[in-house]
Amino acid sequence: MIKILELNLAPPSLKDNRGDADRLLAELKRELKTDSIKVDLKMLKTLPNILRRCNYKVKAVLSAERDGFTLIKATDTDKKRVFAGIAVDLGTTMIALCLVNLETKEVMGKASFINPQIEIGADVLARIHYADDKSGLKELNRLVIEEINNNIKKLCALRSLLPKDIYCLAIAGNTAMTHFFLLLPTNYLIREPYIPAVNTPPVFKADEIGLELNRFANVFTFPNIGSYFGGDIISGILFARMHEKEEVSIFTDVGTNAEVVLGNKDWLIGCAGAAGPALEGGAAKIGMQAGPGVIDKVVINKKLEFEVSSIDNLPPIGICGSGLIDLAAQLFLYGFIDKRGKFVDSICAERLFIQDEIKYLIIVKKGEYGANADITISGIDIDNLIRSKAAMFTILETITRAVGIDFASLSDFFVAGTFGYFINPESAIAIGMLPNIPIEKYKAIGNSSLKGTVLFLTEPHLIETVDKIRDMITYLELNVNQEFMSRFSGAKFLPHTDAYL
Amino acid sequence: MIKILELNLAPPSLKDNRGDADRLLAELKRELKTDSIKVDLKMLKTLPNILRRCNYKVKAVLSAERDGFTLIKATDTDKKRVFAGIAVDLGTTMIALCLVNLETKEVMGKASFINPQIEIGADVLARIHYADDKSGLKELNRLVIEEINNNIKKLCALRSLLPKDIYCLAIAGNTAMTHFFLLLPTNYLIREPYIPAVNTPPVFKADEIGLELNRFANVFTFPNIGSYFGGDIISGILFARMHEKEEVSIFTDVGTNAEVVLGNKDWLIGCAGAAGPALEGGAAKIGMQAGPGVIDKVVINKKLEFEVSSIDNLPPIGICGSGLIDLAAQLFLYGFIDKRGKFVDSICAERLFIQDEIKYLIIVKKGEYGANADITISGIDIDNLIRSKAAMFTILETITRAVGIDFASLSDFFVAGTFGYFINPESAIAIGMLPNIPIEKYKAIGNSSLKGTVLFLTEPHLIETVDKIRDMITYLELNVNQEFMSRFSGAKFLPHTDAYL
């Protein structure tokens, strides 16, 4: 997004009396090999004095836009001055920021915080309904902008910077979050035929939406493909470099939603799990979010005892999505559940109890591992997990079959998000959630949306790459895919009826 | 500058679920055969409802910029809606506006008013000194912006329009006036080596400088060549179409300043008369400005009586620049002045009197033609005129000789400004102010700066043409031209020592 240059301009003379801006721009155009460099009117006001003060030896900060560059800062060449940028992953649940030194590419600080829009609605749909009212949209927008501003200030303060030292912000989020961020109407996003206000938002000035950065700072918003396929995925692809590879790889992001992209340097196909009924709400949200004391691994030993490990080895307080997948794999392996996911009374024995007509299985008894209450899962939890794993696998199956690729020929299987870090691929394969391919092909890439935006900040040419990735992706609409529903029904068994390997 | 299109968009469907903005832009890009069409963030907010309200049959207003177009309005196709623009000639003394219907190209209204900066300084130099102080620059800017806003409101009211119906403004002025208008520092304009803040200002939004037009309206400022050669001349060349002609023509604008351009479709060379000492203040300012009762023609008959005619045939109250040129030609022809411009006592006889050591010649006696006072000119007036005509001719001679063109080969001699309308070319030739070429080659083109901006508003491709004209012009710096001063000395005779034909 940003290019920083040092220039030695020829000072003006009677023989070379070009205007100050024209002199600077001519040299920038020569250096950057482009005819298209813009300057704001308010920047022009300051140039005559800046150029003379620094004796025509000037450092220029340029922001890449779709049609060229915009000059956003001209100053002396003082080495101590820091030019920083902000990368944002705008999640429905969590928002993560990185403060990046635009010259050294160093990540100078990180922050992550709960999306304050949660106070209005935990899920996207609730927020979109709230935004049907114009003041509701404004409030959703205000909440997120204010919280981002606050966190930028804090990140800056930790490095003795000011918001005016921030020269750019790149942000990636799902389509609805992007619309709230840009104060764009969301009402048509959730109504057939599901139309965003915009897929490729323009680059704009930070102050147009109340972001408190340098007054010349630009904001770049990663484009989305449609209502259910957002810029966070484009940013993830950019980070995983799928669009550069000869071999075909697959990318999955299982967060609040589940998105999958398949392809290589020549083609990309994507689909989103919001289309699968069981993934609404997201596989990662079954159980609780990963955190201290949360069970993330479960092994059943030969004596049918449950051995659990919890994050930070603290007394267990619950189980997270990846722990649940481990658990389900083990339960199935040792016969605690049948292939429909129903508890087998004879094996579960005294671990099973019924309350309000719902069956519960005790995983950790009060007192074990220091737990101060029984930790249980219900038949509904297992059922939800099976619906989620079925949807996940069905999406993977649908997208690969759509282009005639089999899982075995994939070079990499990228798993983005915290889910990717915590999941045990063997367990996910065992329950038929992920395909049975060599474990080493699974690559947990973490918050690839954030990492993609960080990458974007310091590489001016990536603006073209991002648009190219967006335009390359063929979006497979699962809502209108008849095969999807029949595959989904077949996948609701453990591991699944249509054994893949 | 503006292109208006009507589009019939395919409505969205599950099979074509592009974003609203993307759908509209794709069709605009197809129609305009460009990849570069931008939309503001605030425009995006309104598009979803607009497109649905007008059922995807939409009228789009686009503003041409240097890198493509910006969408500035999308609306229904109601024929009654008027899309208007404002053309401005920003003179040091007078400001002229035209209200233009952007679809029919009709000029819907005109206004011209005194530049309110005159209360701060009558000439450019005084204003630039006043602007050395930042608050002074702000005041000069405020004065002119407010007065333009007021006049736009009045022009709109006369046609039942509102400022929000104005979608663009194109303005041309000399370099200093342009800087004041854009609130750009002028201090280096008048200090060697005479450097403007910018020659080619960016296209910007009207509200960036407080112009009260439609909130999406763009402002285009004609570029200048240097401190003494402004956008008003570029606009004049555009109107005269010199840049399209095979044959070589010449363009002169004698207002507060005198600028000359020579050339054809392949080359253009320009110079400015502020370089000539006698033209400082401007030839047109000798005597009084043309207006009711002002003498604009003088003939001396065989009985050596002075026959004058005044504007609107009212009792004469003074003499304007063109009347003075007539007068000087007649005075020289009948021997009232010698070739140095000095009064010949024997011929002037009782018309001559001396007051405070200055000689005066009575043109119209009190009572003649209803005049209620003697109308006289002084030896100083004649001397100033001779210096002006010498400078004018020297500029013309210098620029033609610089490229080896003789006056006889010129196809057209464009005379811009009110000066051009009132001047009698025969008299100007007789005193050696203009070259002795066939009278029909002299073309008075009026306020060509205003007419060029009017033309500009409705032709989107002219933005490239204007930049091309600017870049084509080689500027001949008279300040550093040694020959100029010796030619100037030679031209201070009537008609001049170096007889041309």
PDB file of C-alpha atoms in Angstrom, chain A residues 12-23 25 35-42 44-49 52 56 65 67 182-185 187-188 192-202 204 208-209 225-227 470 475 477 479-480, chain B residues 12-23 25 35-42 44-49 52 56 65 67 182-185 187-188 192-202 204 208-209 225-227 470 475 477 479-480:
ATOM      1  CA  PRO A  12      14.275  25.922  -8.949  1.00  0.00           C
ATOM      2  CA  SER A  13      15.977  28.535 -11.112  1.00  0.00           C
ATOM      3  CA  LEU A  14      15.014  31.048 -13.792  1.00  0.00           C
ATOM      4  CA  LYS A  15      15.751  28.329 -16.349  1.00  0.00           C
ATOM      5  CA  ASP A  16      13.716  25.726 -14.436  1.00  0.00           C
ATOM      6  CA  ASN A  17      10.782  27.516 -12.870  1.00  0.00           C
ATOM      7  CA  ARG A  18       8.336  24.639 -12.566  1.00  0.00           C
ATOM      8  CA  GLY A  19       5.866  24.871  -9.709  1.00  0.00           C
ATOM      9  CA  ASP A  20       6.861  23.276  -6.416  1.00  0.00           C
ATOM     10  CA  ALA A  21       4.323  20.458  -6.672  1.00  0.00           C
ATOM     11  CA  ASP A  22       5.104  19.903 -10.352  1.00  0.00           C
ATOM     12  CA  ARG A  23       8.838  19.621  -9.614  1.00  0.00           C
ATOM     13  CA  LEU A  25       5.705  15.094  -8.886  1.00  0.00           C
ATOM     14  CA  ASP A  35       2.147   9.106 -14.943  1.00  0.00           C
ATOM     15  CA  SER A  36      -0.441   9.006 -12.252  1.00  0.00           C
ATOM     16  CA  ILE A  37       0.502  10.587  -8.941  1.00  0.00           C
ATOM     17  CA  LYS A  38      -2.009  12.773  -7.187  1.00  0.00           C
ATOM     18  CA  VAL A  39      -1.656  15.421  -4.497  1.00  0.00           C
ATOM     19  CA  ASP A  40      -4.442  16.761  -2.330  1.00  0.00           C
ATOM     20  CA  LEU A  41      -5.167  20.440  -2.350  1.00  0.00           C
ATOM     21  CA  LYS A  42      -4.368  20.720   1.365  1.00  0.00           C
ATOM     22  CA  LEU A  44      -0.202  21.630  -1.901  1.00  0.00           C
ATOM     23  CA  LYS A  45      -0.561  24.410   0.667  1.00  0.00           C
ATOM     24  CA  THR A  46       2.320  23.029   2.685  1.00  0.00           C
ATOM     25  CA  LEU A  47       4.717  21.989  -0.103  1.00  0.00           C
ATOM     26  CA  PRO A  48       6.379  25.349  -0.897  1.00  0.00           C
ATOM     27  CA  ASN A  49       7.662  25.777   2.651  1.00  0.00           C
ATOM     28  CA  ARG A  52      12.572  25.062   0.911  1.00  0.00           C
ATOM     29  CA  TYR A  56      14.851  20.071  -1.841  1.00  0.00           C
ATOM     30  CA  GLU A  65      -4.345   3.453  -5.192  1.00  0.00           C
ATOM     31  CA  ASP A  67      -5.078   4.289 -10.621  1.00  0.00           C
ATOM     32  CA  LEU A 182     -18.018   1.863   5.954  1.00  0.00           C
ATOM     33  CA  LEU A 183     -21.499   2.907   7.155  1.00  0.00           C
ATOM     34  CA  LEU A 184     -23.061   1.236   4.121  1.00  0.00           C
ATOM     35  CA  PRO A 185     -26.633  -0.093   4.163  1.00  0.00           C
ATOM     36  CA  ASN A 187     -30.514  -4.464   4.388  1.00  0.00           C
ATOM     37  CA  TYR A 188     -30.128  -6.109   0.984  1.00  0.00           C
ATOM     38  CA  GLU A 192     -32.626 -12.660  -1.746  1.00  0.00           C
ATOM     39  CA  PRO A 193     -30.706 -12.285  -4.045  1.00  0.00           C
ATOM     40  CA  TYR A 194     -28.270 -11.132  -1.270  1.00  0.00           C
ATOM     41  CA  ILE A 195     -26.701  -8.010  -2.772  1.00  0.00           C
ATOM     42  CA  PRO A 196     -23.925  -5.993  -1.078  1.00  0.00           C
ATOM     43  CA  ALA A 197     -23.848  -2.223  -1.547  1.00  0.00           C
ATOM     44  CA  VAL A 198     -20.370  -2.733  -2.930  1.00  0.00           C
ATOM     45  CA  ASN A 199     -17.894  -5.534  -3.466  1.00  0.00           C
ATOM     46  CA  THR A 200     -14.830  -3.409  -4.129  1.00  0.00           C
ATOM     47  CA  PRO A 201     -14.932  -0.324  -1.908  1.00  0.00           C
ATOM     48  CA  PRO A 202     -12.873   2.681  -2.977  1.00  0.00           C
ATOM     49  CA  PHE A 204     -10.693   6.768   0.915  1.00  0.00           C
ATOM     50  CA  GLU A 208     -14.224  10.328   5.913  1.00  0.00           C
ATOM     51  CA  ILE A 209     -15.336   7.726   8.449  1.00  0.00           C
ATOM     52  CA  ILE A 225     -16.972 -11.465  -3.407  1.00  0.00           C
ATOM     53  CA  GLY A 226     -20.549 -11.411  -2.249  1.00  0.00           C
ATOM     54  CA  SER A 227     -22.683 -11.175   0.837  1.00  0.00           C
ATOM     55  CA  ARG A 470     -10.897 -11.092  -5.982  1.00  0.00           C
ATOM     56  CA  TYR A 475     -18.030 -18.073  -6.153  1.00  0.00           C
ATOM     57  CA  GLU A 477     -23.369 -20.499  -4.325  1.00  0.00           C
ATOM     58  CA  ASN A 479     -27.822 -21.964  -1.442  1.00  0.00           C
ATOM     59  CA  VAL A 480     -28.710 -22.943  -4.974  1.00  0.00           C
TER      60      VAL A 480
ATOM     61  CA  PRO B  12     -29.612  -8.480  -9.605  1.00  0.00           C
ATOM     62  CA  SER B  13     -30.450 -12.167  -9.278  1.00  0.00           C
ATOM     63  CA  LEU B  14     -29.034 -15.236  -7.555  1.00  0.00           C
ATOM     64  CA  LYS B  15     -27.050 -15.876 -10.744  1.00  0.00           C
ATOM     65  CA  ASP B  16     -25.815 -12.264 -10.921  1.00  0.00           C
ATOM     66  CA  ASN B  17     -25.310 -11.081  -7.378  1.00  0.00           C
ATOM     67  CA  ARG B  18     -22.735  -8.367  -7.975  1.00  0.00           C
ATOM     68  CA  GLY B  19     -22.763  -5.483  -5.504  1.00  0.00           C
ATOM     69  CA  ASP B  20     -24.897  -2.474  -6.383  1.00  0.00           C
ATOM     70  CA  ALA B  21     -21.942  -0.194  -7.024  1.00  0.00           C
ATOM     71  CA  ASP B  22     -20.077  -2.901  -8.941  1.00  0.00           C
ATOM     72  CA  ARG B  23     -23.090  -3.515 -11.191  1.00  0.00           C
ATOM     73  CA  LEU B  25     -19.688   0.684 -12.481  1.00  0.00           C
ATOM     74  CA  ASP B  35     -11.390   0.793 -16.486  1.00  0.00           C
ATOM     75  CA  SER B  36     -11.121   3.763 -14.244  1.00  0.00           C
ATOM     76  CA  ILE B  37     -14.360   5.019 -12.723  1.00  0.00           C
ATOM     77  CA  LYS B  38     -14.393   5.985  -9.084  1.00  0.00           C
ATOM     78  CA  VAL B  39     -17.207   6.384  -6.574  1.00  0.00           C
ATOM     79  CA  ASP B  40     -17.000   8.214  -3.286  1.00  0.00           C
ATOM     80  CA  LEU B  41     -17.778   6.376  -0.104  1.00  0.00           C
ATOM     81  CA  LYS B  42     -20.672   8.716   0.657  1.00  0.00           C
ATOM     82  CA  LEU B  44     -22.007   4.296  -2.091  1.00  0.00           C
ATOM     83  CA  LYS B  45     -24.288   4.790   0.912  1.00  0.00           C
ATOM     84  CA  THR B  46     -27.083   6.051  -1.311  1.00  0.00           C
ATOM     85  CA  LEU B  47     -26.728   3.715  -4.307  1.00  0.00           C
ATOM     86  CA  PRO B  48     -28.639   0.634  -3.021  1.00  0.00           C
ATOM     87  CA  ASN B  49     -31.853   2.590  -2.486  1.00  0.00           C
ATOM     88  CA  ARG B  52     -34.056  -0.038  -6.473  1.00  0.00           C
ATOM     89  CA  TYR B  56     -32.258  -0.081 -12.353  1.00  0.00           C
ATOM     90  CA  GLU B  65     -10.645  13.545 -14.062  1.00  0.00           C
ATOM     91  CA  ASP B  67      -7.141   9.274 -14.498  1.00  0.00           C
ATOM     92  CA  LEU B 182      -7.046  27.613  -3.902  1.00  0.00           C
ATOM     93  CA  LEU B 183      -5.653  29.143  -0.689  1.00  0.00           C
ATOM     94  CA  LEU B 184      -2.112  28.376  -1.844  1.00  0.00           C
ATOM     95  CA  PRO B 185       0.876  30.422  -0.661  1.00  0.00           C
ATOM     96  CA  ASN B 187       5.055  34.427  -1.539  1.00  0.00           C
ATOM     97  CA  TYR B 188       7.435  32.668  -3.927  1.00  0.00           C
ATOM     98  CA  GLU B 192      13.181  35.199  -8.080  1.00  0.00           C
ATOM     99  CA  PRO B 193      13.056  32.589  -9.588  1.00  0.00           C
ATOM    100  CA  TYR B 194       9.244  33.171  -9.425  1.00  0.00           C
ATOM    101  CA  ILE B 195       7.916  29.724  -8.468  1.00  0.00           C
ATOM    102  CA  PRO B 196       4.208  28.887  -8.176  1.00  0.00           C
ATOM    103  CA  ALA B 197       3.101  26.365  -5.520  1.00  0.00           C
ATOM    104  CA  VAL B 198       1.624  24.393  -8.398  1.00  0.00           C
ATOM    105  CA  ASN B 199       1.167  24.696 -12.136  1.00  0.00           C
ATOM    106  CA  THR B 200      -1.374  21.920 -12.573  1.00  0.00           C
ATOM    107  CA  PRO B 201      -3.736  21.890  -9.585  1.00  0.00           C
ATOM    108  CA  PRO B 202      -5.627  18.667  -8.868  1.00  0.00           C
ATOM    109  CA  PHE B 204     -10.966  18.489  -6.054  1.00  0.00           C
ATOM    110  CA  GLU B 208     -12.730  21.467   0.129  1.00  0.00           C
ATOM    111  CA  ILE B 209     -12.543  25.216  -0.445  1.00  0.00           C
ATOM    112  CA  ILE B 225       2.570  27.747 -17.105  1.00  0.00           C
ATOM    113  CA  GLY B 226       4.426  29.848 -14.597  1.00  0.00           C
ATOM    114  CA  SER B 227       3.991  32.773 -12.268  1.00  0.00           C
ATOM    115  CA  ARG B 470      -0.328  23.468 -21.197  1.00  0.00           C
ATOM    116  CA  TYR B 475       7.335  29.812 -22.203  1.00  0.00           C
ATOM    117  CA  GLU B 477      10.895  34.440 -20.292  1.00  0.00           C
ATOM    118  CA  ASN B 479      12.828  39.034 -17.940  1.00  0.00           C
ATOM    119  CA  VAL B 480      15.965  37.309 -19.100  1.00  0.00           C
TER     120      VAL B 480
END
